[in-house]
PDB file of C-alpha atoms and ligand atoms in Angstrom:
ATOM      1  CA  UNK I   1       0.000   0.000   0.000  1.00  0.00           C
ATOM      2  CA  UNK I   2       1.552   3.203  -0.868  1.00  0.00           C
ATOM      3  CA  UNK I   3       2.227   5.818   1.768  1.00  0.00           C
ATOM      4  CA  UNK I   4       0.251   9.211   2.058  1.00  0.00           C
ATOM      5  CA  UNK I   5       2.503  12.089   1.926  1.00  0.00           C
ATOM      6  CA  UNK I   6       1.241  15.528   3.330  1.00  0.00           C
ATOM      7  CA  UNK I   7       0.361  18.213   0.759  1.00  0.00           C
ATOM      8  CA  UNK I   8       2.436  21.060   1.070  1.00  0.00           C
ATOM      9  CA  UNK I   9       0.791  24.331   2.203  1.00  0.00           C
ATOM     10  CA  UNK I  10      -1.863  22.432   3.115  1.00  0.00           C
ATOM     11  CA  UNK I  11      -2.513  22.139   7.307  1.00  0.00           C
ATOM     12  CA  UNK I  12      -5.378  20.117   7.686  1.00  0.00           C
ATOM     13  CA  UNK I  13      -7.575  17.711   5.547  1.00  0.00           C
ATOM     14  CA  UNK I  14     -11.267  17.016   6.968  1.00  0.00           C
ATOM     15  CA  UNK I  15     -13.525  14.077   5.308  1.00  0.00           C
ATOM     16  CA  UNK I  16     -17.243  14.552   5.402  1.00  0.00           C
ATOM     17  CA  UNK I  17     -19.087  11.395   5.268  1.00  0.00           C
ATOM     18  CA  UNK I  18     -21.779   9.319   6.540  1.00  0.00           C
ATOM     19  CA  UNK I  19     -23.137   5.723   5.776  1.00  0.00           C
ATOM     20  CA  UNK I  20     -26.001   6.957   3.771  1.00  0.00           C
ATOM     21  CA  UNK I  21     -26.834   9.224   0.908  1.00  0.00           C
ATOM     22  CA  UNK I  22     -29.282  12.050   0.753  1.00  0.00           C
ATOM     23  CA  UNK I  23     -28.739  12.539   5.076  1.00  0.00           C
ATOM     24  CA  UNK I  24     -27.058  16.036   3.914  1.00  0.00           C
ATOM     25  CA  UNK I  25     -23.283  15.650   3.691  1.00  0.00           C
ATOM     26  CA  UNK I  26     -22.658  17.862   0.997  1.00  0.00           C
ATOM     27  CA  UNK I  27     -25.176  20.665   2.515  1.00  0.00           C
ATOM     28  CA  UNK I  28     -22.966  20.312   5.441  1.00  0.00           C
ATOM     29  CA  UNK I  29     -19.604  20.455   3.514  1.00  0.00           C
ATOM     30  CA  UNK I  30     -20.403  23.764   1.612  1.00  0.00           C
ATOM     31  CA  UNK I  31     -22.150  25.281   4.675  1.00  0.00           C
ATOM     32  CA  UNK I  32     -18.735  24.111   6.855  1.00  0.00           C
ATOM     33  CA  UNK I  33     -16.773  25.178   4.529  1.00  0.00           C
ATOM     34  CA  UNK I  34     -17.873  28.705   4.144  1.00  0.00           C
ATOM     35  CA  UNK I  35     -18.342  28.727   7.411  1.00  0.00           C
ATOM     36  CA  UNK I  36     -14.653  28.627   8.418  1.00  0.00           C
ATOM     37  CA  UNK I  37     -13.765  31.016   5.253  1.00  0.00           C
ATOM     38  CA  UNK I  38     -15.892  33.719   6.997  1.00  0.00           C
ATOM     39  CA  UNK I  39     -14.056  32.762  10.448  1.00  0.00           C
ATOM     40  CA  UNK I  40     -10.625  33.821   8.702  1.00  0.00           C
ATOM     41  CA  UNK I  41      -9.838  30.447   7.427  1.00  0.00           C
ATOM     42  CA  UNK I  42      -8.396  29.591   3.574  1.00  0.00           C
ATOM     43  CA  UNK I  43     -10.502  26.660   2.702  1.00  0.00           C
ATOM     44  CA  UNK I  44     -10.417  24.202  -0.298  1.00  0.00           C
ATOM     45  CA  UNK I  45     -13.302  21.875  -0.998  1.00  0.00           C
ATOM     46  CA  UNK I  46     -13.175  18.701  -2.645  1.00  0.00           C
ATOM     47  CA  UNK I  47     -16.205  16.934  -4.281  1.00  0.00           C
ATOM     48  CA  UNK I  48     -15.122  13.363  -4.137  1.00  0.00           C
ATOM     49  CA  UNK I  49     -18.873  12.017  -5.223  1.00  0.00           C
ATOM     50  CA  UNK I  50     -18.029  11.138  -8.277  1.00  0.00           C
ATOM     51  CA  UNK I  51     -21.398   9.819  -9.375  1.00  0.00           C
ATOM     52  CA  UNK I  52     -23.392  12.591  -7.661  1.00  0.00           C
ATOM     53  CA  UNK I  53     -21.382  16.040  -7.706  1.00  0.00           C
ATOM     54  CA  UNK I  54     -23.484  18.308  -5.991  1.00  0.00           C
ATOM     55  CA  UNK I  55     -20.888  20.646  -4.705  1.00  0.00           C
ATOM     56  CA  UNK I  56     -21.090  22.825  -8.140  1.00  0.00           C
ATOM     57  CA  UNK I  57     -24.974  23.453  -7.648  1.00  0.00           C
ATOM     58  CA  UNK I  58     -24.431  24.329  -4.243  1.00  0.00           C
ATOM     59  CA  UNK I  59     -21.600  26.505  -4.251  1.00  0.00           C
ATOM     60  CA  UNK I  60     -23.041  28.417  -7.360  1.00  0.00           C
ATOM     61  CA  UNK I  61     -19.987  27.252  -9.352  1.00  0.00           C
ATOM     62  CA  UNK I  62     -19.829  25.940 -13.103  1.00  0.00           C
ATOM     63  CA  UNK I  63     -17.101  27.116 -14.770  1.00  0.00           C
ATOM     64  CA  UNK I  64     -14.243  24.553 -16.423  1.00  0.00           C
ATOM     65  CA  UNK I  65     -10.948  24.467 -13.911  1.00  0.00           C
ATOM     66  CA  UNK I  66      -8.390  25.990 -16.516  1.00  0.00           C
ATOM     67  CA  UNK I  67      -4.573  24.940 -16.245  1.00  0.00           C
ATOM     68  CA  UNK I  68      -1.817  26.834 -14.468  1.00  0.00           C
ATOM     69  CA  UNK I  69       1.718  27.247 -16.286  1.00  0.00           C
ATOM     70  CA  UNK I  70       3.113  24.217 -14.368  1.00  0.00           C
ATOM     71  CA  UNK I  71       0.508  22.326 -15.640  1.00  0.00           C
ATOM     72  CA  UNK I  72      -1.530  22.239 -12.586  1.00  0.00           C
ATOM     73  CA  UNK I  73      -5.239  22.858 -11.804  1.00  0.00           C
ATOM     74  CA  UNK I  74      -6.689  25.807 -10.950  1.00  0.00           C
ATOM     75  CA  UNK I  75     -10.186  25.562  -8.538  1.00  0.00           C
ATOM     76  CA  UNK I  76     -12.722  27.391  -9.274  1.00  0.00           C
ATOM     77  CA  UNK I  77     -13.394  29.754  -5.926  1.00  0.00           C
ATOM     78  CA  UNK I  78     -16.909  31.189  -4.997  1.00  0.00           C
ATOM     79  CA  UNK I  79     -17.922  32.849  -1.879  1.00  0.00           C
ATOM     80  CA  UNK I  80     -13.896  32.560  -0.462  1.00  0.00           C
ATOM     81  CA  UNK I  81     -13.734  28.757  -0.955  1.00  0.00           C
ATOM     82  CA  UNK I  82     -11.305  27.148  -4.039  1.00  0.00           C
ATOM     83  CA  UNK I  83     -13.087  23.813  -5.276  1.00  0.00           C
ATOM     84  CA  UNK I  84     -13.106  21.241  -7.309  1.00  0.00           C
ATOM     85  CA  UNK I  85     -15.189  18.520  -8.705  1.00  0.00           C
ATOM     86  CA  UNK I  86     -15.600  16.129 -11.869  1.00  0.00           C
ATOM     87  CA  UNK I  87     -18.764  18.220 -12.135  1.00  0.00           C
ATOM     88  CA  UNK I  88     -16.992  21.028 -13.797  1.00  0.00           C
ATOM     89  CA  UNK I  89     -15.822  18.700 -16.344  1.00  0.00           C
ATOM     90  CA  UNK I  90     -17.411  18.571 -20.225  1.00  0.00           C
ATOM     91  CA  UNK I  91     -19.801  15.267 -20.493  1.00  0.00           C
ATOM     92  CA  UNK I  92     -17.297  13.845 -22.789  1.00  0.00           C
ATOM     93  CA  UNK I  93     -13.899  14.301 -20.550  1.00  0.00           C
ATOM     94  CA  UNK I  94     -15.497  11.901 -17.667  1.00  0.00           C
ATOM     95  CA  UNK I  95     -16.782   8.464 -17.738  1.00  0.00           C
ATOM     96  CA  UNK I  96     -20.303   7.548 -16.504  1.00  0.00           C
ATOM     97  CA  UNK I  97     -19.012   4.359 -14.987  1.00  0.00           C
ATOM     98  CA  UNK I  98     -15.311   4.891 -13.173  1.00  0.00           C
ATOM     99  CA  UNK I  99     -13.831   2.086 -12.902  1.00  0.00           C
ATOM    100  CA  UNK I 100     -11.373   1.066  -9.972  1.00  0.00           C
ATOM    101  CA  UNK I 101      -7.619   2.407 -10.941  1.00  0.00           C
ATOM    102  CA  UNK I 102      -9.725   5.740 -12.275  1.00  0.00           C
ATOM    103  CA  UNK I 103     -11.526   6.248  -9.392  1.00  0.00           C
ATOM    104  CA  UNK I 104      -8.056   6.532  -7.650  1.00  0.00           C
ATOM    105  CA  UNK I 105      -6.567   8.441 -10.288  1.00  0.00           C
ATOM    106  CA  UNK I 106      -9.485  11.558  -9.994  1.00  0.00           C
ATOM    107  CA  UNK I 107      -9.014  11.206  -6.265  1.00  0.00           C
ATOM    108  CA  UNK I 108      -5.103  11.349  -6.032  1.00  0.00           C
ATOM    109  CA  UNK I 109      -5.047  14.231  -9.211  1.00  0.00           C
ATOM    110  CA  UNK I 110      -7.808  16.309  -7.283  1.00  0.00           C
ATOM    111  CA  UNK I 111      -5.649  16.077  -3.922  1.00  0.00           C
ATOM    112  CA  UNK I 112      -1.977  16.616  -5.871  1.00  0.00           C
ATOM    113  CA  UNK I 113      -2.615  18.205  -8.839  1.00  0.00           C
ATOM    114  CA  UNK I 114      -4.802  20.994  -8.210  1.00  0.00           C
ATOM    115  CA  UNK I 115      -2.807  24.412  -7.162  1.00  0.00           C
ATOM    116  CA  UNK I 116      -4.423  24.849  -4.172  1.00  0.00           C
ATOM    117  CA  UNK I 117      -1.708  27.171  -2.411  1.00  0.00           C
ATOM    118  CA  UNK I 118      -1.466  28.018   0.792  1.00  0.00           C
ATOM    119  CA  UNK I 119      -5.175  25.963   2.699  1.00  0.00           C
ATOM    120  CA  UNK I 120      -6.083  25.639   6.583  1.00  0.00           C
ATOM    121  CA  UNK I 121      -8.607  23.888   5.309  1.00  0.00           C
ATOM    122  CA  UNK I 122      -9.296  21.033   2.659  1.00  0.00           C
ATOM    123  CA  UNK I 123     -12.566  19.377   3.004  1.00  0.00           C
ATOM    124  CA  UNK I 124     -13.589  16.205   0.994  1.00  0.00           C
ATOM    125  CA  UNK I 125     -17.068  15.711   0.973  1.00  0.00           C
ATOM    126  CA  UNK I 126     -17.408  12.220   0.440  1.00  0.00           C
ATOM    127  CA  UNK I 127     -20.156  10.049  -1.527  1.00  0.00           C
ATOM    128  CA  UNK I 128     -22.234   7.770   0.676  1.00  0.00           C
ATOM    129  CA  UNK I 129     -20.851   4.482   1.686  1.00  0.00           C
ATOM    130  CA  UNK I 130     -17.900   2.790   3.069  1.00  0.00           C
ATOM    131  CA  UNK I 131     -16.238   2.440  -0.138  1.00  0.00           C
ATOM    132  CA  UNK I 132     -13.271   2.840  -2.356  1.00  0.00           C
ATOM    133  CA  UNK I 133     -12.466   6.556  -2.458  1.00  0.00           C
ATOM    134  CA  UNK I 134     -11.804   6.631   1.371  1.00  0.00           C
ATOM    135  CA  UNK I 135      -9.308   3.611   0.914  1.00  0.00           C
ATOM    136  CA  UNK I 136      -7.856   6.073  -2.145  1.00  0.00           C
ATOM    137  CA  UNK I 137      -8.188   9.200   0.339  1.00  0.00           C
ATOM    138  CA  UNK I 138      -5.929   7.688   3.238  1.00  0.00           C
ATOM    139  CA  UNK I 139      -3.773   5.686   0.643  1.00  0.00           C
ATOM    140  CA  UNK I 140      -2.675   9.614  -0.939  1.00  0.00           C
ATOM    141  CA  UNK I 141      -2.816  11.871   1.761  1.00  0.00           C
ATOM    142  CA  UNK I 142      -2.845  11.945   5.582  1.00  0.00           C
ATOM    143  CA  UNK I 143      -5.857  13.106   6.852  1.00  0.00           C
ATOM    144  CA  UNK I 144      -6.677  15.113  10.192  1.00  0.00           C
ATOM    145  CA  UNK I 145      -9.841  13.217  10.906  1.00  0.00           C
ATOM    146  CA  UNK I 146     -13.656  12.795   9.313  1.00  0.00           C
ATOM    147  CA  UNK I 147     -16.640  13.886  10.003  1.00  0.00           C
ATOM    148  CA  UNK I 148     -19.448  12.275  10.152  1.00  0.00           C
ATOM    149  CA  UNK I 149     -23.544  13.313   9.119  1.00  0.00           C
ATOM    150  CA  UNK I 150     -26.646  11.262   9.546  1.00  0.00           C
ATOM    151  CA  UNK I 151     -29.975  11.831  10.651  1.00  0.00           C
ATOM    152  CA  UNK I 152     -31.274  10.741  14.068  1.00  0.00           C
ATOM    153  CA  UNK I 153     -33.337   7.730  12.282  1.00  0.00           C
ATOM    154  CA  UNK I 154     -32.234   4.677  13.009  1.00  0.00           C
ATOM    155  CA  UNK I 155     -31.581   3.150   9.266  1.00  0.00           C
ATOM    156  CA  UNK I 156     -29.484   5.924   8.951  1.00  0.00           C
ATOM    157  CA  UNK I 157     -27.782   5.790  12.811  1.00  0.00           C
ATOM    158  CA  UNK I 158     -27.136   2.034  11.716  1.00  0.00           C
ATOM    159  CA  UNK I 159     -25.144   2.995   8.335  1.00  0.00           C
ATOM    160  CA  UNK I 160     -23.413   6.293  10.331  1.00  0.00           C
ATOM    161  CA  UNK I 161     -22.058   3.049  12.789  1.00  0.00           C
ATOM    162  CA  UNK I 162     -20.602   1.582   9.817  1.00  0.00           C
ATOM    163  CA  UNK I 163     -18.753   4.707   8.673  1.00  0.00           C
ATOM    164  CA  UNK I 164     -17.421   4.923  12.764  1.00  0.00           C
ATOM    165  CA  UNK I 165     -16.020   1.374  12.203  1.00  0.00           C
ATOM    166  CA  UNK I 166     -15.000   2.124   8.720  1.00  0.00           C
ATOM    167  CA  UNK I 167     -12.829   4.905   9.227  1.00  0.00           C
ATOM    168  CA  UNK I 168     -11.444   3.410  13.052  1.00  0.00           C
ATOM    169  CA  UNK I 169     -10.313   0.504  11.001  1.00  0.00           C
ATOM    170  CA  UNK I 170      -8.181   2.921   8.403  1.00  0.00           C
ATOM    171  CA  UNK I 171      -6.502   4.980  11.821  1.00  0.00           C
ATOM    172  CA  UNK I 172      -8.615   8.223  10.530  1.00  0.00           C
ATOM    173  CA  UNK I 173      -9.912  10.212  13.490  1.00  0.00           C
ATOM    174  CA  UNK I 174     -13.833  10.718  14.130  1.00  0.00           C
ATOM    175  CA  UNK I 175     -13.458  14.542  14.875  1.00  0.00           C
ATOM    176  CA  UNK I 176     -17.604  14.608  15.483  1.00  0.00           C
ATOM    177  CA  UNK I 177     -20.981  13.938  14.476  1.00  0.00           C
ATOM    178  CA  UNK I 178     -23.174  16.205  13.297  1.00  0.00           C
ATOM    179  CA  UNK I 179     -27.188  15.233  13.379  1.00  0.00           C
ATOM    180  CA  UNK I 180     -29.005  16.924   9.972  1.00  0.00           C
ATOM    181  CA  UNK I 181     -32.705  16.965   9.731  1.00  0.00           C
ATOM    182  CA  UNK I 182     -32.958  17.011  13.683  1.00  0.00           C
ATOM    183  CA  UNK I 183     -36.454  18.255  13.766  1.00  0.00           C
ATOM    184  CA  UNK I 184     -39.432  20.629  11.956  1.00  0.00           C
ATOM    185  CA  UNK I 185     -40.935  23.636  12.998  1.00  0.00           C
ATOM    186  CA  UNK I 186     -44.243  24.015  11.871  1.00  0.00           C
ATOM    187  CA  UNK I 187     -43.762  27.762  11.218  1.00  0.00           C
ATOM    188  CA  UNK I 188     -48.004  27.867  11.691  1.00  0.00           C
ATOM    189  CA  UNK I 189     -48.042  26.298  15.159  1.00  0.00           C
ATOM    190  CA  UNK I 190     -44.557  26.513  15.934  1.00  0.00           C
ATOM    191  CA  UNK I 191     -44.814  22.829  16.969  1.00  0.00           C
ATOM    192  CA  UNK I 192     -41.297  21.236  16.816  1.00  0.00           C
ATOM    193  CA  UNK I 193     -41.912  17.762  14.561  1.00  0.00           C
ATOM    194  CA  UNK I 194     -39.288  15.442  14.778  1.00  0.00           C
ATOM    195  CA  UNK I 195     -39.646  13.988  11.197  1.00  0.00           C
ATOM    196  CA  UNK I 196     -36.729  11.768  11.158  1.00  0.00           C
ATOM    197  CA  UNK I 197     -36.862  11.091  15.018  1.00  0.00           C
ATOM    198  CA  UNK I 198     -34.422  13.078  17.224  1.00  0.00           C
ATOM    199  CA  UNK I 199     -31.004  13.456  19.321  1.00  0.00           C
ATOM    200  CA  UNK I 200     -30.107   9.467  18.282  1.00  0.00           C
ATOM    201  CA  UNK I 201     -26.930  10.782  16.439  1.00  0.00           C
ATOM    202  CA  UNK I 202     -25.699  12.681  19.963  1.00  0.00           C
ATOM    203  CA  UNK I 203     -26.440   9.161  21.322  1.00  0.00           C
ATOM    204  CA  UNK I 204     -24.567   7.393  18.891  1.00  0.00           C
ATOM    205  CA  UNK I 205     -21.592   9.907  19.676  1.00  0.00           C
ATOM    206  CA  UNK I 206     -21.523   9.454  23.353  1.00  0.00           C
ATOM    207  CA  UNK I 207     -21.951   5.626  23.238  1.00  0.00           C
ATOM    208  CA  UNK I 208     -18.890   5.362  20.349  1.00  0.00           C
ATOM    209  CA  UNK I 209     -17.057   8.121  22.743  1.00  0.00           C
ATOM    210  CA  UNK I 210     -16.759  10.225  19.527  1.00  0.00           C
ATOM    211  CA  UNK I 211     -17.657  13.854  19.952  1.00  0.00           C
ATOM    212  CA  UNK I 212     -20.860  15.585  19.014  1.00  0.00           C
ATOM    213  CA  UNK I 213     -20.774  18.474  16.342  1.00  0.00           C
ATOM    214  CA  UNK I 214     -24.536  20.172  16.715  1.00  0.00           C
ATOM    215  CA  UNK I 215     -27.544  19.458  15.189  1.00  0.00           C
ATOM    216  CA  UNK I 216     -28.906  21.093  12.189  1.00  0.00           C
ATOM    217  CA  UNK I 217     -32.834  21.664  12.193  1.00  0.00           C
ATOM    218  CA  UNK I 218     -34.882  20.237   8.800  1.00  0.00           C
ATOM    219  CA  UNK I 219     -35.505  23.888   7.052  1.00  0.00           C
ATOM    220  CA  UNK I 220     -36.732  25.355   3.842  1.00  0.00           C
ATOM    221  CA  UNK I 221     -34.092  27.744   3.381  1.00  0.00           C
ATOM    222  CA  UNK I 222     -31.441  25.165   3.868  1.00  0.00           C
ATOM    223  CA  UNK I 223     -32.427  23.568   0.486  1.00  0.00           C
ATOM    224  CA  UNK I 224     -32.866  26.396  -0.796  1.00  0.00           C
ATOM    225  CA  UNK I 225     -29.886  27.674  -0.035  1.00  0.00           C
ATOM    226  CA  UNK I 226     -28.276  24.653  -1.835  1.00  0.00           C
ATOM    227  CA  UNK I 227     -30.315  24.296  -5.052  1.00  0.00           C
ATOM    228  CA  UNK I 228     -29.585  28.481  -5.796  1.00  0.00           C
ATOM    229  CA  UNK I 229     -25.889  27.839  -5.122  1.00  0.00           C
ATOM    230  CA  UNK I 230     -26.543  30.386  -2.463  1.00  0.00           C
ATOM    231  CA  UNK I 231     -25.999  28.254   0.991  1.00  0.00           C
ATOM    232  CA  UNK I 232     -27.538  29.680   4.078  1.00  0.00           C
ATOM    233  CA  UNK I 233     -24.192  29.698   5.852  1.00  0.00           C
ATOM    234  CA  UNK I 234     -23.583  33.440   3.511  1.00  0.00           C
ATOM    235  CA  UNK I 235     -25.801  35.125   5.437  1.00  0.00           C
ATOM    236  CA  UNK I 236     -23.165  34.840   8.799  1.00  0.00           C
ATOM    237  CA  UNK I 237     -22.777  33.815  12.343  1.00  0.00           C
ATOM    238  CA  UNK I 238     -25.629  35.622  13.351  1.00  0.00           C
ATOM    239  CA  UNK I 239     -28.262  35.005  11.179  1.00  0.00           C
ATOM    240  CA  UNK I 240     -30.685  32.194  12.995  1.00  0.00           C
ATOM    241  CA  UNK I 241     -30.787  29.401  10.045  1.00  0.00           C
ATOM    242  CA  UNK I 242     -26.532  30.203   9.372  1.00  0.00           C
ATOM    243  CA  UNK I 243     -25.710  30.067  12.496  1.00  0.00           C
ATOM    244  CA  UNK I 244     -25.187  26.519  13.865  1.00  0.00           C
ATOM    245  CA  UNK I 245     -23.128  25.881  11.144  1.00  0.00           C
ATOM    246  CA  UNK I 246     -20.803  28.613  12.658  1.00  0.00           C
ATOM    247  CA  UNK I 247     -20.732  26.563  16.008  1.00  0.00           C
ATOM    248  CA  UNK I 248     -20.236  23.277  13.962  1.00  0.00           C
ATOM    249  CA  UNK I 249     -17.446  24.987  12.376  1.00  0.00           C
ATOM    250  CA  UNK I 250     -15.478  26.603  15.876  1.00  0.00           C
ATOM    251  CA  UNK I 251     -16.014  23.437  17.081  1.00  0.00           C
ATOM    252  CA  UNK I 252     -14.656  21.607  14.096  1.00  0.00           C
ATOM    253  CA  UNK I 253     -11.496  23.818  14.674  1.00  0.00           C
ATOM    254  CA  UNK I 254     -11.073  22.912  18.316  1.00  0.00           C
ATOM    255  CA  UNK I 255     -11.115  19.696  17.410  1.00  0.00           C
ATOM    256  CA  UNK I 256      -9.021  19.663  14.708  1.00  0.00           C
ATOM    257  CA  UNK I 257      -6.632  21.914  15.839  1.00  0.00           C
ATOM    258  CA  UNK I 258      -6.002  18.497  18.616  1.00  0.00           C
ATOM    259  CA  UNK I 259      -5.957  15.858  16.772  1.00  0.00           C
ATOM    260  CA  UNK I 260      -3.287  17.668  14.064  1.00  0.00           C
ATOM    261  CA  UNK I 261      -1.277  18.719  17.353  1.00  0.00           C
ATOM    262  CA  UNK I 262      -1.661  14.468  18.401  1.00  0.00           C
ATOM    263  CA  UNK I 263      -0.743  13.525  14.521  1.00  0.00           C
ATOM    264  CA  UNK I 264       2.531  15.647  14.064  1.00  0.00           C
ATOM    265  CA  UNK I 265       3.515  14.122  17.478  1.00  0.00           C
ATOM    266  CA  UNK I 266       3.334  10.590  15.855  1.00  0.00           C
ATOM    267  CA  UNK I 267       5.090  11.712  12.792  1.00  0.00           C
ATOM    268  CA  UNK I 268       7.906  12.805  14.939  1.00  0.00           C
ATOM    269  CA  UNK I 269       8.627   9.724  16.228  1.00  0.00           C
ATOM    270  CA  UNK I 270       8.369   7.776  13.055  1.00  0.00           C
TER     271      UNK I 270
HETATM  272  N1  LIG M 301     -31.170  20.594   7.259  1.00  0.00           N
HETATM  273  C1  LIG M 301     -31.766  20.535   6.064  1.00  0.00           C
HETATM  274  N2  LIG M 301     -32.973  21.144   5.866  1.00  0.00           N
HETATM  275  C2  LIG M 301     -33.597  21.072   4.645  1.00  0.00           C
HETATM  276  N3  LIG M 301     -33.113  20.415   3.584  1.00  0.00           N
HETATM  277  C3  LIG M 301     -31.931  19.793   3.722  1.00  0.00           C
HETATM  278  C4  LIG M 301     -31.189  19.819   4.952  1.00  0.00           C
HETATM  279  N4  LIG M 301     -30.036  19.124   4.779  1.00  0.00           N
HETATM  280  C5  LIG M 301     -30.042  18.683   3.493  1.00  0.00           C
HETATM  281  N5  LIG M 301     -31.188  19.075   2.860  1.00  0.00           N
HETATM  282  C6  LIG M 301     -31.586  18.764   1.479  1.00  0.00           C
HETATM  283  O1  LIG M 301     -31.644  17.340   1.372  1.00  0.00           O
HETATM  284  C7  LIG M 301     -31.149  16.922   0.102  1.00  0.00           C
HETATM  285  C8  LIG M 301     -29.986  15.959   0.289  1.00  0.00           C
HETATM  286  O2  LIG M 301     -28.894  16.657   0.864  1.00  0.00           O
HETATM  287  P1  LIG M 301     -27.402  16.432   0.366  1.00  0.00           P
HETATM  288  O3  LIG M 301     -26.564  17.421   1.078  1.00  0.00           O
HETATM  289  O4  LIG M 301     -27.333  16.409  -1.118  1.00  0.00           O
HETATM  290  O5  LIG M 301     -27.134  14.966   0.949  1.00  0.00           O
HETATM  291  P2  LIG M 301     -25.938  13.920   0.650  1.00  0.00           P
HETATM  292  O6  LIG M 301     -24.750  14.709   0.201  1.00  0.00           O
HETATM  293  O7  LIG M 301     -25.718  13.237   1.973  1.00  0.00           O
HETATM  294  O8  LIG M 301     -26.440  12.976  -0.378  1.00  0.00           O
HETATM  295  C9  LIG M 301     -30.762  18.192  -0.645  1.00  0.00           C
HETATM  296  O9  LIG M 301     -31.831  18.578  -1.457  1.00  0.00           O
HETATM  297  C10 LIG M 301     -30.559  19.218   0.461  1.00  0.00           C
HETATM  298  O10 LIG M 301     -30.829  20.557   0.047  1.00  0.00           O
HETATM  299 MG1  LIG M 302     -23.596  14.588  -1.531  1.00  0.00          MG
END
């Protein structure tokens, strides 16, 4: 297996994932991301979903990645955040079917081959499953830790479980859980519905001794937000539907911020 070797100018490298499709990941990953790049941070985002790249819709971002004079790719950048993502490509430059050995090859050329200068940030929003572009992720570069969305139902608590044991059994870091679709206010009767049951993902953190993120409520605006390419996050830390992604994000930092500090230790001693 070959050995990941750190990106240079690049501090930390975040996976968003989950078991399941459709629980929000990618909402989360824009809305994270811009989050930080409004808290000072240089981000980079990386759409690993190969067969569903949302992160162009959502981040309001369609233009073809030109080439740098080294040969390298530039990202496209929209609201302070450089991305990239086989979505961007022509219909005829990508296969609809990617095999194994390409799979790997997008995943590695996305991480090394894109002039990303100088990040704090690079977040890979994963597609759902336990599959083979984290195995390419860890086999190319180290990463910091992973995050991991679901929503508080349990079919999708059961395949968040899986991700836990997936990414324990590759040494990558759970660096929280964040619970999307938590509940529904009825904004006539201001009744909270929990649609998708609620608080089993905080569960799930505390009984796999994983930290807890936040919870994100089930809103209108949120989807929104994503199918204009205009994520709520834009409207700042104190808007009310922006701004627990703001505490996801500080908290994301804390976290990160130790587990990089525990990684460099253990490539000291190596
Ligand atoms: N908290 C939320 N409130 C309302 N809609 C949401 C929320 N989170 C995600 N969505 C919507 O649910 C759908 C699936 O989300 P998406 O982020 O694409 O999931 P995934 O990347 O896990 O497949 C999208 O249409 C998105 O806008
Ligand atoms: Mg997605």
């Amino acid at each position: 297996m070959p050995s990941p070797v750190a990106l240079p100018g690049i501090s930390k490298i975040v996976a968003i994932g989950s078991g399941k499709g459709g629980v929000g990941k990618t909402t989360v990953a824009v809305n994270l991301a811009i989050a930080l790049s409004k808290l000072g941070q240089r981000v980079g985002l990386v759409d690993a979903d190969l067969y569903g790249p949302n992160v162009p819709l959502m981040m309001g971002s369609s233009e073809s990645p030109r080439m740098d004079g080294n040969e390298r790719i530039i990202p496209n950048e929209t609201y302070g955040v450089k991305t990239i993502s086989v979505g961007y490509l022509s219909p005829g430059d990508k296969p609809l079917v990617w095999r194994g050995p390409m799979l790997h090859q997008v995943i590695r050329q996305f991480l090394q081959d894109v002039n990303w200068g100088e990040l704090d940030y690079l977040l890979i929003d994963l597609p759902p499953g336990t599959g083979d572009v984290v195995i390419s992720l860890v086999q190319t570069v180290p990463l910091t830790g992973a995050v991991i969305v679901s929503t508080p139902s349990d079919v999708a608590l059961q395949d968040a479980r899986k991700a836990l044991e997936m990414f324990a059994q590759v040494n990558v870091e759970v660096l929280g859980i964040v619970e999307n679709m938590s509940h529904f206010t009825c904004p006539h009767c201001h009744q909270e519905i929990d649609i998708f049951s609620r608080g089993g993902a905080e569960r799930t953190a505390h009984r796999f001794n994983v930290p807890f993120l936040g919870s994100v409520e089930l809103i209108p605006a949120i989807r929104e937000g994503g199918d204009s390419g205009k994520p709520v996050a834009l409207a700042g830390p104190e808007d009310p539907q922006a701004a627990e992604f703001y505490a996801m994000a500080e908290r994301l930092m804390k976290n990160a911020n130790a587990a990089a500090a525990t990684t460099s230790g253990v490539i000291e001693i190596i």
